[in-house]
Structure formats: structure tokens, C-alpha cells
Amino acid sequence: MCVCVCVCVCVPEREREREREGSRRRRQRARHTGTPAQQTDMDAPKRIKPGALYAAYRLLTRRNSVYVSFIIVGALVGEKVLDSATNKLWLYNNQGKMYEDISVLGMKATGEE
């Protein structure tokens, strides 16, 4: 009776160990060999080196405080640039029509009161 219990308990445990070992080996093999399409250098996709834009992205998004500061400063600078450009465009399109350009009308002459 003792032998029967030992065999029933030990055999499934050994099978589970073999399964775990096999799955571990398969994962390691897959990690080292890669997919069949990537095994040769000719078939492997070419990696593009990250450029300056990617480096700036990594620099700005590494910390939340830097990212939020960049957004706030960008909004303030963008607002000033947009305001200045809009104002210059408005003045250019309305030359001679502005209040400052109109000759003095309805004002009392100098010396009269």
C-alpha cells in the first residue's frame, strides 16, 4: 500500500517537472535563436538609428516634471509668438485705417477753449 501511494504521488510530480523544464528550455531557445526569418543577416530588418527628434523626445518624457514644464513654457512662448504675428498682420492689413492714422477731427484748435 505504501508503494502504491508513493508511485501515484511521485509520477505526476516528475511529469510536471519535465514539463516545466521543457517549457523553460523552449523559452530560452526562442530567446536566443529568434524567429526563423531573423536567423540570417540578409533577412533581418535593418534597424534605424534614432535621430535628434527621438533624443529630444526621450529627454522631455523621462520625468513628468520636465514634461509639464516643457508644456507650460511652450504654451507661454507660443502665445507670445502667435499674439505678435497676429498683431503685425492686423496692422499691415489695416494701414491708414487705424485710429492713430486718422487726422485730428472734432478737437478744439490750440488756443481756443
mmCIF file of N, CA and C in Angstrom:
data_model
loop_
_atom_site.group_PDB
_atom_site.id
_atom_site.type_symbol
_atom_site.label_atom_id
_atom_site.label_comp_id
_atom_site.label_asym_id
_atom_site.label_seq_id
_atom_site.Cartn_x
_atom_site.Cartn_y
_atom_site.Cartn_z
ATOM 1 N N MET A 1 0.817 -1.175 0.000
ATOM 2 C CA MET A 1 0.000 0.000 0.000
ATOM 3 C C MET A 1 0.868 1.247 0.000
ATOM 4 N N CYS A 2 1.924 1.208 0.701
ATOM 5 C CA CYS A 2 2.836 2.354 0.771
ATOM 6 C C CYS A 2 3.477 2.608 -0.584
ATOM 7 N N VAL A 3 3.836 1.568 -1.301
ATOM 8 C CA VAL A 3 4.458 1.697 -2.606
ATOM 9 C C VAL A 3 3.484 2.313 -3.597
ATOM 10 N N CYS A 4 2.257 1.926 -3.560
ATOM 11 C CA CYS A 4 1.245 2.437 -4.479
ATOM 12 C C CYS A 4 1.031 3.937 -4.285
ATOM 13 N N VAL A 5 0.964 4.386 -3.070
ATOM 14 C CA VAL A 5 0.775 5.809 -2.782
ATOM 15 C C VAL A 5 1.988 6.598 -3.252
ATOM 16 N N CYS A 6 3.155 6.078 -3.034
ATOM 17 C CA CYS A 6 4.380 6.772 -3.438
ATOM 18 C C CYS A 6 4.453 6.902 -4.946
ATOM 19 N N VAL A 7 4.100 5.871 -5.681
ATOM 20 C CA VAL A 7 4.141 5.908 -7.139
ATOM 21 C C VAL A 7 3.108 6.893 -7.671
ATOM 22 N N CYS A 8 1.923 6.891 -7.120
ATOM 23 C CA CYS A 8 0.863 7.791 -7.594
ATOM 24 C C CYS A 8 1.215 9.252 -7.342
ATOM 25 N N VAL A 9 1.866 9.531 -6.255
ATOM 26 C CA VAL A 9 2.210 10.915 -5.927
ATOM 27 C C VAL A 9 3.459 11.352 -6.680
ATOM 28 N N CYS A 10 4.446 10.488 -6.801
ATOM 29 C CA CYS A 10 5.723 10.873 -7.393
ATOM 30 C C CYS A 10 5.675 10.970 -8.907
ATOM 31 N N VAL A 11 4.933 10.139 -9.574
ATOM 32 C CA VAL A 11 4.919 10.134 -11.034
ATOM 33 C C VAL A 11 4.342 11.436 -11.584
ATOM 34 N N PRO A 12 3.184 11.905 -11.128
ATOM 35 C CA PRO A 12 2.692 13.177 -11.660
ATOM 36 C C PRO A 12 3.640 14.342 -11.364
ATOM 37 N N GLU A 13 4.286 14.304 -10.222
ATOM 38 C CA GLU A 13 5.225 15.382 -9.885
ATOM 39 C C GLU A 13 6.412 15.369 -10.836
ATOM 40 N N ARG A 14 6.916 14.192 -11.181
ATOM 41 C CA ARG A 14 8.031 14.098 -12.125
ATOM 42 C C ARG A 14 7.606 14.586 -13.505
ATOM 43 N N GLU A 15 6.405 14.244 -13.911
ATOM 44 C CA GLU A 15 5.916 14.702 -15.212
ATOM 45 C C GLU A 15 5.803 16.229 -15.247
ATOM 46 N N ARG A 16 5.319 16.805 -14.164
ATOM 47 C CA ARG A 16 5.217 18.266 -14.103
ATOM 48 C C ARG A 16 6.595 18.918 -14.162
ATOM 49 N N GLU A 17 7.568 18.306 -13.487
ATOM 50 C CA GLU A 17 8.932 18.846 -13.535
ATOM 51 C C GLU A 17 9.485 18.796 -14.952
ATOM 52 N N ARG A 18 9.279 17.677 -15.655
ATOM 53 C CA ARG A 18 9.744 17.565 -17.036
ATOM 54 C C ARG A 18 9.065 18.600 -17.926
ATOM 55 N N GLU A 19 7.762 18.796 -17.707
ATOM 56 C CA GLU A 19 7.037 19.800 -18.483
ATOM 57 C C GLU A 19 7.603 21.195 -18.254
ATOM 58 N N ARG A 20 7.829 21.526 -16.996
ATOM 59 C CA ARG A 20 8.396 22.842 -16.671
ATOM 60 C C ARG A 20 9.774 23.019 -17.292
ATOM 61 N N GLU A 21 10.596 21.994 -17.178
ATOM 62 C CA GLU A 21 11.947 22.054 -17.745
ATOM 63 C C GLU A 21 11.884 22.215 -19.258
ATOM 64 N N GLY A 22 10.991 21.475 -19.900
ATOM 65 C CA GLY A 22 10.853 21.576 -21.352
ATOM 66 C C GLY A 22 10.375 22.952 -21.784
ATOM 67 N N SER A 23 9.413 23.503 -21.059
ATOM 68 C CA SER A 23 8.921 24.833 -21.437
ATOM 69 C C SER A 23 9.996 25.889 -21.179
ATOM 70 N N ARG A 24 10.780 25.712 -20.126
ATOM 71 C CA ARG A 24 11.868 26.651 -19.851
ATOM 72 C C ARG A 24 12.913 26.588 -20.962
ATOM 73 N N ARG A 25 13.241 25.383 -21.402
ATOM 74 C CA ARG A 25 14.212 25.229 -22.493
ATOM 75 C C ARG A 25 13.679 25.842 -23.791
ATOM 76 N N ARG A 26 12.384 25.632 -24.078
ATOM 77 C CA ARG A 26 11.797 26.214 -25.291
ATOM 78 C C ARG A 26 11.855 27.741 -25.251
ATOM 79 N N ARG A 27 11.575 28.333 -24.096
ATOM 80 C CA ARG A 27 11.640 29.796 -23.978
ATOM 81 C C ARG A 27 13.061 30.295 -24.188
ATOM 82 N N GLN A 28 14.045 29.596 -23.600
ATOM 83 C CA GLN A 28 15.441 30.016 -23.771
ATOM 84 C C GLN A 28 15.873 29.884 -25.222
ATOM 85 N N ARG A 29 15.480 28.776 -25.874
ATOM 86 C CA ARG A 29 15.824 28.582 -27.267
ATOM 87 C C ARG A 29 15.198 29.663 -28.141
ATOM 88 N N ALA A 30 13.954 29.983 -27.876
ATOM 89 C CA ALA A 30 13.272 31.011 -28.667
ATOM 90 C C ALA A 30 13.918 32.375 -28.449
ATOM 91 N N ARG A 31 14.361 32.633 -27.243
ATOM 92 C CA ARG A 31 15.003 33.909 -26.943
ATOM 93 C C ARG A 31 16.336 34.040 -27.678
ATOM 94 N N HIS A 32 17.097 32.967 -27.746
ATOM 95 C CA HIS A 32 18.428 33.029 -28.348
ATOM 96 C C HIS A 32 18.405 32.910 -29.871
ATOM 97 N N THR A 33 17.502 32.126 -30.399
ATOM 98 C CA THR A 33 17.514 31.913 -31.845
ATOM 99 C C THR A 33 16.658 32.916 -32.584
ATOM 100 N N GLY A 34 15.621 33.418 -31.981
ATOM 101 C CA GLY A 34 14.724 34.346 -32.668
ATOM 102 C C GLY A 34 13.799 33.589 -33.595
ATOM 103 N N THR A 35 13.043 34.319 -34.356
ATOM 104 C CA THR A 35 12.140 33.671 -35.304
ATOM 105 C C THR A 35 12.956 33.196 -36.497
ATOM 106 N N PRO A 36 12.461 32.227 -37.245
ATOM 107 C CA PRO A 36 13.229 31.712 -38.390
ATOM 108 C C PRO A 36 13.564 32.789 -39.416
ATOM 109 N N ALA A 37 12.733 33.793 -39.572
ATOM 110 C CA ALA A 37 13.001 34.839 -40.565
ATOM 111 C C ALA A 37 14.162 35.735 -40.142
ATOM 112 N N GLN A 38 14.462 35.782 -38.857
ATOM 113 C CA GLN A 38 15.513 36.681 -38.388
ATOM 114 C C GLN A 38 16.844 35.966 -38.149
ATOM 115 N N GLN A 39 16.955 34.724 -38.535
ATOM 116 C CA GLN A 39 18.163 33.982 -38.240
ATOM 117 C C GLN A 39 19.339 34.405 -39.101
ATOM 118 N N THR A 40 19.113 34.876 -40.301
ATOM 119 C CA THR A 40 20.212 35.314 -41.151
ATOM 120 C C THR A 40 20.264 36.829 -41.186
ATOM 121 N N ASP A 41 21.438 37.372 -41.469
ATOM 122 C CA ASP A 41 21.598 38.819 -41.539
ATOM 123 C C ASP A 41 20.883 39.409 -42.744
ATOM 124 N N MET A 42 20.764 38.633 -43.806
ATOM 125 C CA MET A 42 20.113 39.138 -45.011
ATOM 126 C C MET A 42 18.621 39.345 -44.791
ATOM 127 N N ASP A 43 18.009 38.455 -44.009
ATOM 128 C CA ASP A 43 16.570 38.524 -43.796
ATOM 129 C C ASP A 43 16.190 39.445 -42.642
ATOM 130 N N ALA A 44 17.143 39.779 -41.791
ATOM 131 C CA ALA A 44 16.828 40.592 -40.617
ATOM 132 C C ALA A 44 16.498 42.021 -41.033
ATOM 133 N N PRO A 45 15.498 42.622 -40.411
ATOM 134 C CA PRO A 45 15.171 44.011 -40.754
ATOM 135 C C PRO A 45 16.276 44.949 -40.283
ATOM 136 N N LYS A 46 16.511 45.978 -41.056
ATOM 137 C CA LYS A 46 17.552 46.944 -40.706
ATOM 138 C C LYS A 46 17.038 47.854 -39.604
ATOM 139 N N ARG A 47 17.847 48.076 -38.600
ATOM 140 C CA ARG A 47 17.468 48.973 -37.515
ATOM 141 C C ARG A 47 17.862 50.389 -37.882
ATOM 142 N N ILE A 48 16.950 51.288 -37.700
ATOM 143 C CA ILE A 48 17.207 52.693 -37.984
ATOM 144 C C ILE A 48 17.719 53.333 -36.702
ATOM 145 N N LYS A 49 18.819 54.061 -36.818
ATOM 146 C CA LYS A 49 19.371 54.718 -35.643
ATOM 147 C C LYS A 49 18.476 55.886 -35.259
ATOM 148 N N PRO A 50 18.203 56.037 -33.971
ATOM 149 C CA PRO A 50 17.343 57.144 -33.553
ATOM 150 C C PRO A 50 18.012 58.483 -33.819
ATOM 151 N N GLY A 51 17.219 59.439 -34.235
ATOM 152 C CA GLY A 51 17.733 60.755 -34.581
ATOM 153 C C GLY A 51 17.592 61.747 -33.448
ATOM 154 N N ALA A 52 17.757 63.004 -33.806
ATOM 155 C CA ALA A 52 17.711 64.084 -32.822
ATOM 156 C C ALA A 52 16.308 64.249 -32.252
ATOM 157 N N LEU A 53 15.294 64.030 -33.073
ATOM 158 C CA LEU A 53 13.920 64.176 -32.602
ATOM 159 C C LEU A 53 13.607 63.124 -31.540
ATOM 160 N N TYR A 54 14.092 61.911 -31.748
ATOM 161 C CA TYR A 54 13.886 60.852 -30.765
ATOM 162 C C TYR A 54 14.642 61.165 -29.468
ATOM 163 N N ALA A 55 15.840 61.708 -29.593
ATOM 164 C CA ALA A 55 16.617 62.069 -28.403
ATOM 165 C C ALA A 55 15.913 63.165 -27.615
ATOM 166 N N ALA A 56 15.349 64.152 -28.317
ATOM 167 C CA ALA A 56 14.605 65.215 -27.633
ATOM 168 C C ALA A 56 13.366 64.642 -26.953
ATOM 169 N N TYR A 57 12.693 63.724 -27.627
ATOM 170 C CA TYR A 57 11.514 63.080 -27.046
ATOM 171 C C TYR A 57 11.883 62.339 -25.766
ATOM 172 N N ARG A 58 12.972 61.595 -25.812
ATOM 173 C CA ARG A 58 13.406 60.857 -24.618
ATOM 174 C C ARG A 58 13.802 61.797 -23.487
ATOM 175 N N LEU A 59 14.456 62.915 -23.838
ATOM 176 C CA LEU A 59 14.874 63.880 -22.826
ATOM 177 C C LEU A 59 13.666 64.511 -22.145
ATOM 178 N N LEU A 60 12.649 64.848 -22.923
ATOM 179 C CA LEU A 60 11.493 65.548 -22.370
ATOM 180 C C LEU A 60 10.526 64.629 -21.638
ATOM 181 N N THR A 61 10.451 63.384 -22.016
ATOM 182 C CA THR A 61 9.463 62.496 -21.402
ATOM 183 C C THR A 61 10.052 61.592 -20.327
ATOM 184 N N ARG A 62 11.291 61.779 -20.000
ATOM 185 C CA ARG A 62 11.896 60.923 -18.981
ATOM 186 C C ARG A 62 11.294 61.187 -17.604
ATOM 187 N N ARG A 63 11.071 62.466 -17.278
ATOM 188 C CA ARG A 63 10.478 62.831 -15.989
ATOM 189 C C ARG A 63 9.210 63.631 -16.230
ATOM 190 N N ASN A 64 8.242 63.435 -15.363
ATOM 191 C CA ASN A 64 6.972 64.134 -15.502
ATOM 192 C C ASN A 64 7.146 65.634 -15.286
ATOM 193 N N SER A 65 7.993 66.039 -14.350
ATOM 194 C CA SER A 65 8.179 67.467 -14.078
ATOM 195 C C SER A 65 8.770 68.187 -15.289
ATOM 196 N N VAL A 66 9.697 67.568 -15.976
ATOM 197 C CA VAL A 66 10.286 68.177 -17.176
ATOM 198 C C VAL A 66 9.234 68.281 -18.272
ATOM 199 N N TYR A 67 8.426 67.253 -18.411
ATOM 200 C CA TYR A 67 7.383 67.236 -19.441
ATOM 201 C C TYR A 67 6.352 68.340 -19.194
ATOM 202 N N VAL A 68 5.884 68.474 -17.952
ATOM 203 C CA VAL A 68 4.894 69.502 -17.617
ATOM 204 C C VAL A 68 5.501 70.889 -17.784
ATOM 205 N N SER A 69 6.749 71.078 -17.366
ATOM 206 C CA SER A 69 7.416 72.377 -17.536
ATOM 207 C C SER A 69 7.549 72.728 -19.012
ATOM 208 N N PHE A 70 7.887 71.760 -19.838
ATOM 209 C CA PHE A 70 8.004 71.990 -21.277
ATOM 210 C C PHE A 70 6.667 72.426 -21.870
ATOM 211 N N ILE A 71 5.593 71.806 -21.439
ATOM 212 C CA ILE A 71 4.269 72.168 -21.948
ATOM 213 C C ILE A 71 3.897 73.583 -21.525
ATOM 214 N N ILE A 72 4.138 73.939 -20.271
ATOM 215 C CA ILE A 72 3.780 75.277 -19.785
ATOM 216 C C ILE A 72 4.618 76.342 -20.477
ATOM 217 N N VAL A 73 5.928 76.144 -20.552
ATOM 218 C CA VAL A 73 6.804 77.122 -21.219
ATOM 219 C C VAL A 73 6.452 77.211 -22.704
ATOM 220 N N GLY A 74 6.186 76.088 -23.328
ATOM 221 C CA GLY A 74 5.795 76.088 -24.735
ATOM 222 C C GLY A 74 4.496 76.841 -24.974
ATOM 223 N N ALA A 75 3.545 76.698 -24.056
ATOM 224 C CA ALA A 75 2.275 77.419 -24.197
ATOM 225 C C ALA A 75 2.490 78.923 -24.053
ATOM 226 N N LEU A 76 3.307 79.339 -23.098
ATOM 227 C CA LEU A 76 3.560 80.775 -22.899
ATOM 228 C C LEU A 76 4.310 81.378 -24.080
ATOM 229 N N VAL A 77 5.338 80.710 -24.546
ATOM 230 C CA VAL A 77 6.115 81.217 -25.687
ATOM 231 C C VAL A 77 5.258 81.200 -26.952
ATOM 232 N N GLY A 78 4.505 80.142 -27.147
ATOM 233 C CA GLY A 78 3.630 80.055 -28.312
ATOM 234 C C GLY A 78 2.575 81.145 -28.319
ATOM 235 N N GLU A 79 2.048 81.473 -27.152
ATOM 236 C CA GLU A 79 1.049 82.542 -27.052
ATOM 237 C C GLU A 79 1.649 83.880 -27.437
ATOM 238 N N LYS A 80 2.862 84.157 -26.977
ATOM 239 C CA LYS A 80 3.529 85.426 -27.311
ATOM 240 C C LYS A 80 3.826 85.508 -28.810
ATOM 241 N N VAL A 81 4.303 84.442 -29.391
ATOM 242 C CA VAL A 81 4.622 84.432 -30.822
ATOM 243 C C VAL A 81 3.355 84.612 -31.651
ATOM 244 N N LEU A 82 2.307 83.896 -31.307
ATOM 245 C CA LEU A 82 1.053 83.997 -32.043
ATOM 246 C C LEU A 82 0.440 85.389 -31.900
ATOM 247 N N ASP A 83 0.494 85.959 -30.708
ATOM 248 C CA ASP A 83 -0.040 87.304 -30.483
ATOM 249 C C ASP A 83 0.724 88.334 -31.304
ATOM 250 N N SER A 84 2.036 88.243 -31.306
ATOM 251 C CA SER A 84 2.861 89.187 -32.064
ATOM 252 C C SER A 84 2.604 89.063 -33.568
ATOM 253 N N ALA A 85 2.540 87.845 -34.071
ATOM 254 C CA ALA A 85 2.313 87.630 -35.503
ATOM 255 C C ALA A 85 0.930 88.126 -35.920
ATOM 256 N N THR A 86 -0.078 87.856 -35.115
ATOM 257 C CA THR A 86 -1.430 88.311 -35.429
ATOM 258 C C THR A 86 -1.517 89.829 -35.400
ATOM 259 N N ASN A 87 -0.885 90.454 -34.428
ATOM 260 C CA ASN A 87 -0.893 91.915 -34.314
ATOM 261 C C ASN A 87 -0.207 92.559 -35.520
ATOM 262 N N LYS A 88 0.937 92.025 -35.938
ATOM 263 C CA LYS A 88 1.643 92.576 -37.100
ATOM 264 C C LYS A 88 0.821 92.404 -38.376
ATOM 265 N N LEU A 89 0.177 91.276 -38.537
ATOM 266 C CA LEU A 89 -0.667 91.039 -39.704
ATOM 267 C C LEU A 89 -1.858 91.998 -39.717
ATOM 268 N N TRP A 90 -2.462 92.224 -38.561
ATOM 269 C CA TRP A 90 -3.589 93.151 -38.451
ATOM 270 C C TRP A 90 -3.161 94.572 -38.820
ATOM 271 N N LEU A 91 -2.026 95.012 -38.295
ATOM 272 C CA LEU A 91 -1.543 96.366 -38.596
ATOM 273 C C LEU A 91 -1.186 96.511 -40.073
ATOM 274 N N TYR A 92 -0.617 95.492 -40.671
ATOM 275 C CA TYR A 92 -0.248 95.541 -42.086
ATOM 276 C C TYR A 92 -1.494 95.643 -42.971
ATOM 277 N N ASN A 93 -2.516 94.873 -42.668
ATOM 278 C CA ASN A 93 -3.738 94.870 -43.477
ATOM 279 C C ASN A 93 -4.596 96.115 -43.261
ATOM 280 N N ASN A 94 -4.429 96.811 -42.158
ATOM 281 C CA ASN A 94 -5.266 97.969 -41.850
ATOM 282 C C ASN A 94 -4.465 99.265 -41.811
ATOM 283 N N GLN A 95 -3.440 99.384 -42.618
ATOM 284 C CA GLN A 95 -2.664 100.627 -42.663
ATOM 285 C C GLN A 95 -3.555 101.762 -43.150
ATOM 286 N N GLY A 96 -3.500 102.887 -42.433
ATOM 287 C CA GLY A 96 -4.293 104.055 -42.797
ATOM 288 C C GLY A 96 -5.715 104.010 -42.278
ATOM 289 N N LYS A 97 -6.128 102.944 -41.689
ATOM 290 C CA LYS A 97 -7.495 102.818 -41.186
ATOM 291 C C LYS A 97 -7.559 102.809 -39.665
ATOM 292 N N MET A 98 -6.427 102.850 -39.044
ATOM 293 C CA MET A 98 -6.390 102.762 -37.588
ATOM 294 C C MET A 98 -6.691 104.119 -36.966
ATOM 295 N N TYR A 99 -7.057 104.137 -35.726
ATOM 296 C CA TYR A 99 -7.399 105.361 -35.009
ATOM 297 C C TYR A 99 -6.214 106.319 -34.983
ATOM 298 N N GLU A 100 -5.030 105.784 -34.837
ATOM 299 C CA GLU A 100 -3.839 106.634 -34.785
ATOM 300 C C GLU A 100 -3.574 107.308 -36.127
ATOM 301 N N ASP A 101 -4.024 106.729 -37.219
ATOM 302 C CA ASP A 101 -3.754 107.261 -38.556
ATOM 303 C C ASP A 101 -4.743 108.345 -38.985
ATOM 304 N N ILE A 102 -5.885 108.440 -38.346
ATOM 305 C CA ILE A 102 -6.903 109.416 -38.737
ATOM 306 C C ILE A 102 -6.470 110.794 -38.256
ATOM 307 N N SER A 103 -6.647 111.805 -39.158
ATOM 308 C CA SER A 103 -6.277 113.168 -38.761
ATOM 309 C C SER A 103 -7.212 113.633 -37.650
ATOM 310 N N VAL A 104 -6.750 114.624 -36.950
ATOM 311 C CA VAL A 104 -7.477 115.101 -35.777
ATOM 312 C C VAL A 104 -8.808 115.703 -36.228
ATOM 313 N N LEU A 105 -9.896 115.131 -35.760
ATOM 314 C CA LEU A 105 -11.236 115.613 -36.080
ATOM 315 C C LEU A 105 -11.980 115.919 -34.785
ATOM 316 N N GLY A 106 -12.668 117.028 -34.787
ATOM 317 C CA GLY A 106 -13.507 117.357 -33.646
ATOM 318 C C GLY A 106 -12.748 117.847 -32.443
ATOM 319 N N MET A 107 -11.485 118.098 -32.600
ATOM 320 C CA MET A 107 -10.733 118.623 -31.464
ATOM 321 C C MET A 107 -10.699 120.138 -31.565
ATOM 322 N N LYS A 108 -10.656 120.760 -30.453
ATOM 323 C CA LYS A 108 -10.584 122.216 -30.421
ATOM 324 C C LYS A 108 -9.225 122.666 -30.928
ATOM 325 N N ALA A 109 -9.238 123.761 -31.600
ATOM 326 C CA ALA A 109 -7.973 124.301 -32.086
ATOM 327 C C ALA A 109 -7.149 124.772 -30.905
ATOM 328 N N THR A 110 -5.861 124.819 -31.084
ATOM 329 C CA THR A 110 -4.993 125.239 -29.993
ATOM 330 C C THR A 110 -5.247 126.702 -29.675
ATOM 331 N N GLY A 111 -5.319 127.026 -28.451
ATOM 332 C CA GLY A 111 -5.536 128.397 -28.016
ATOM 333 C C GLY A 111 -7.000 128.689 -27.738
ATOM 334 N N GLU A 112 -7.911 127.907 -28.283
ATOM 335 C CA GLU A 112 -9.331 128.123 -28.020
ATOM 336 C C GLU A 112 -9.765 127.244 -26.863
ATOM 337 N N GLU A 113 -10.723 127.789 -26.118
ATOM 338 C CA GLU A 113 -11.258 126.988 -25.033
ATOM 339 C C GLU A 113 -12.718 127.106 -24.952
#
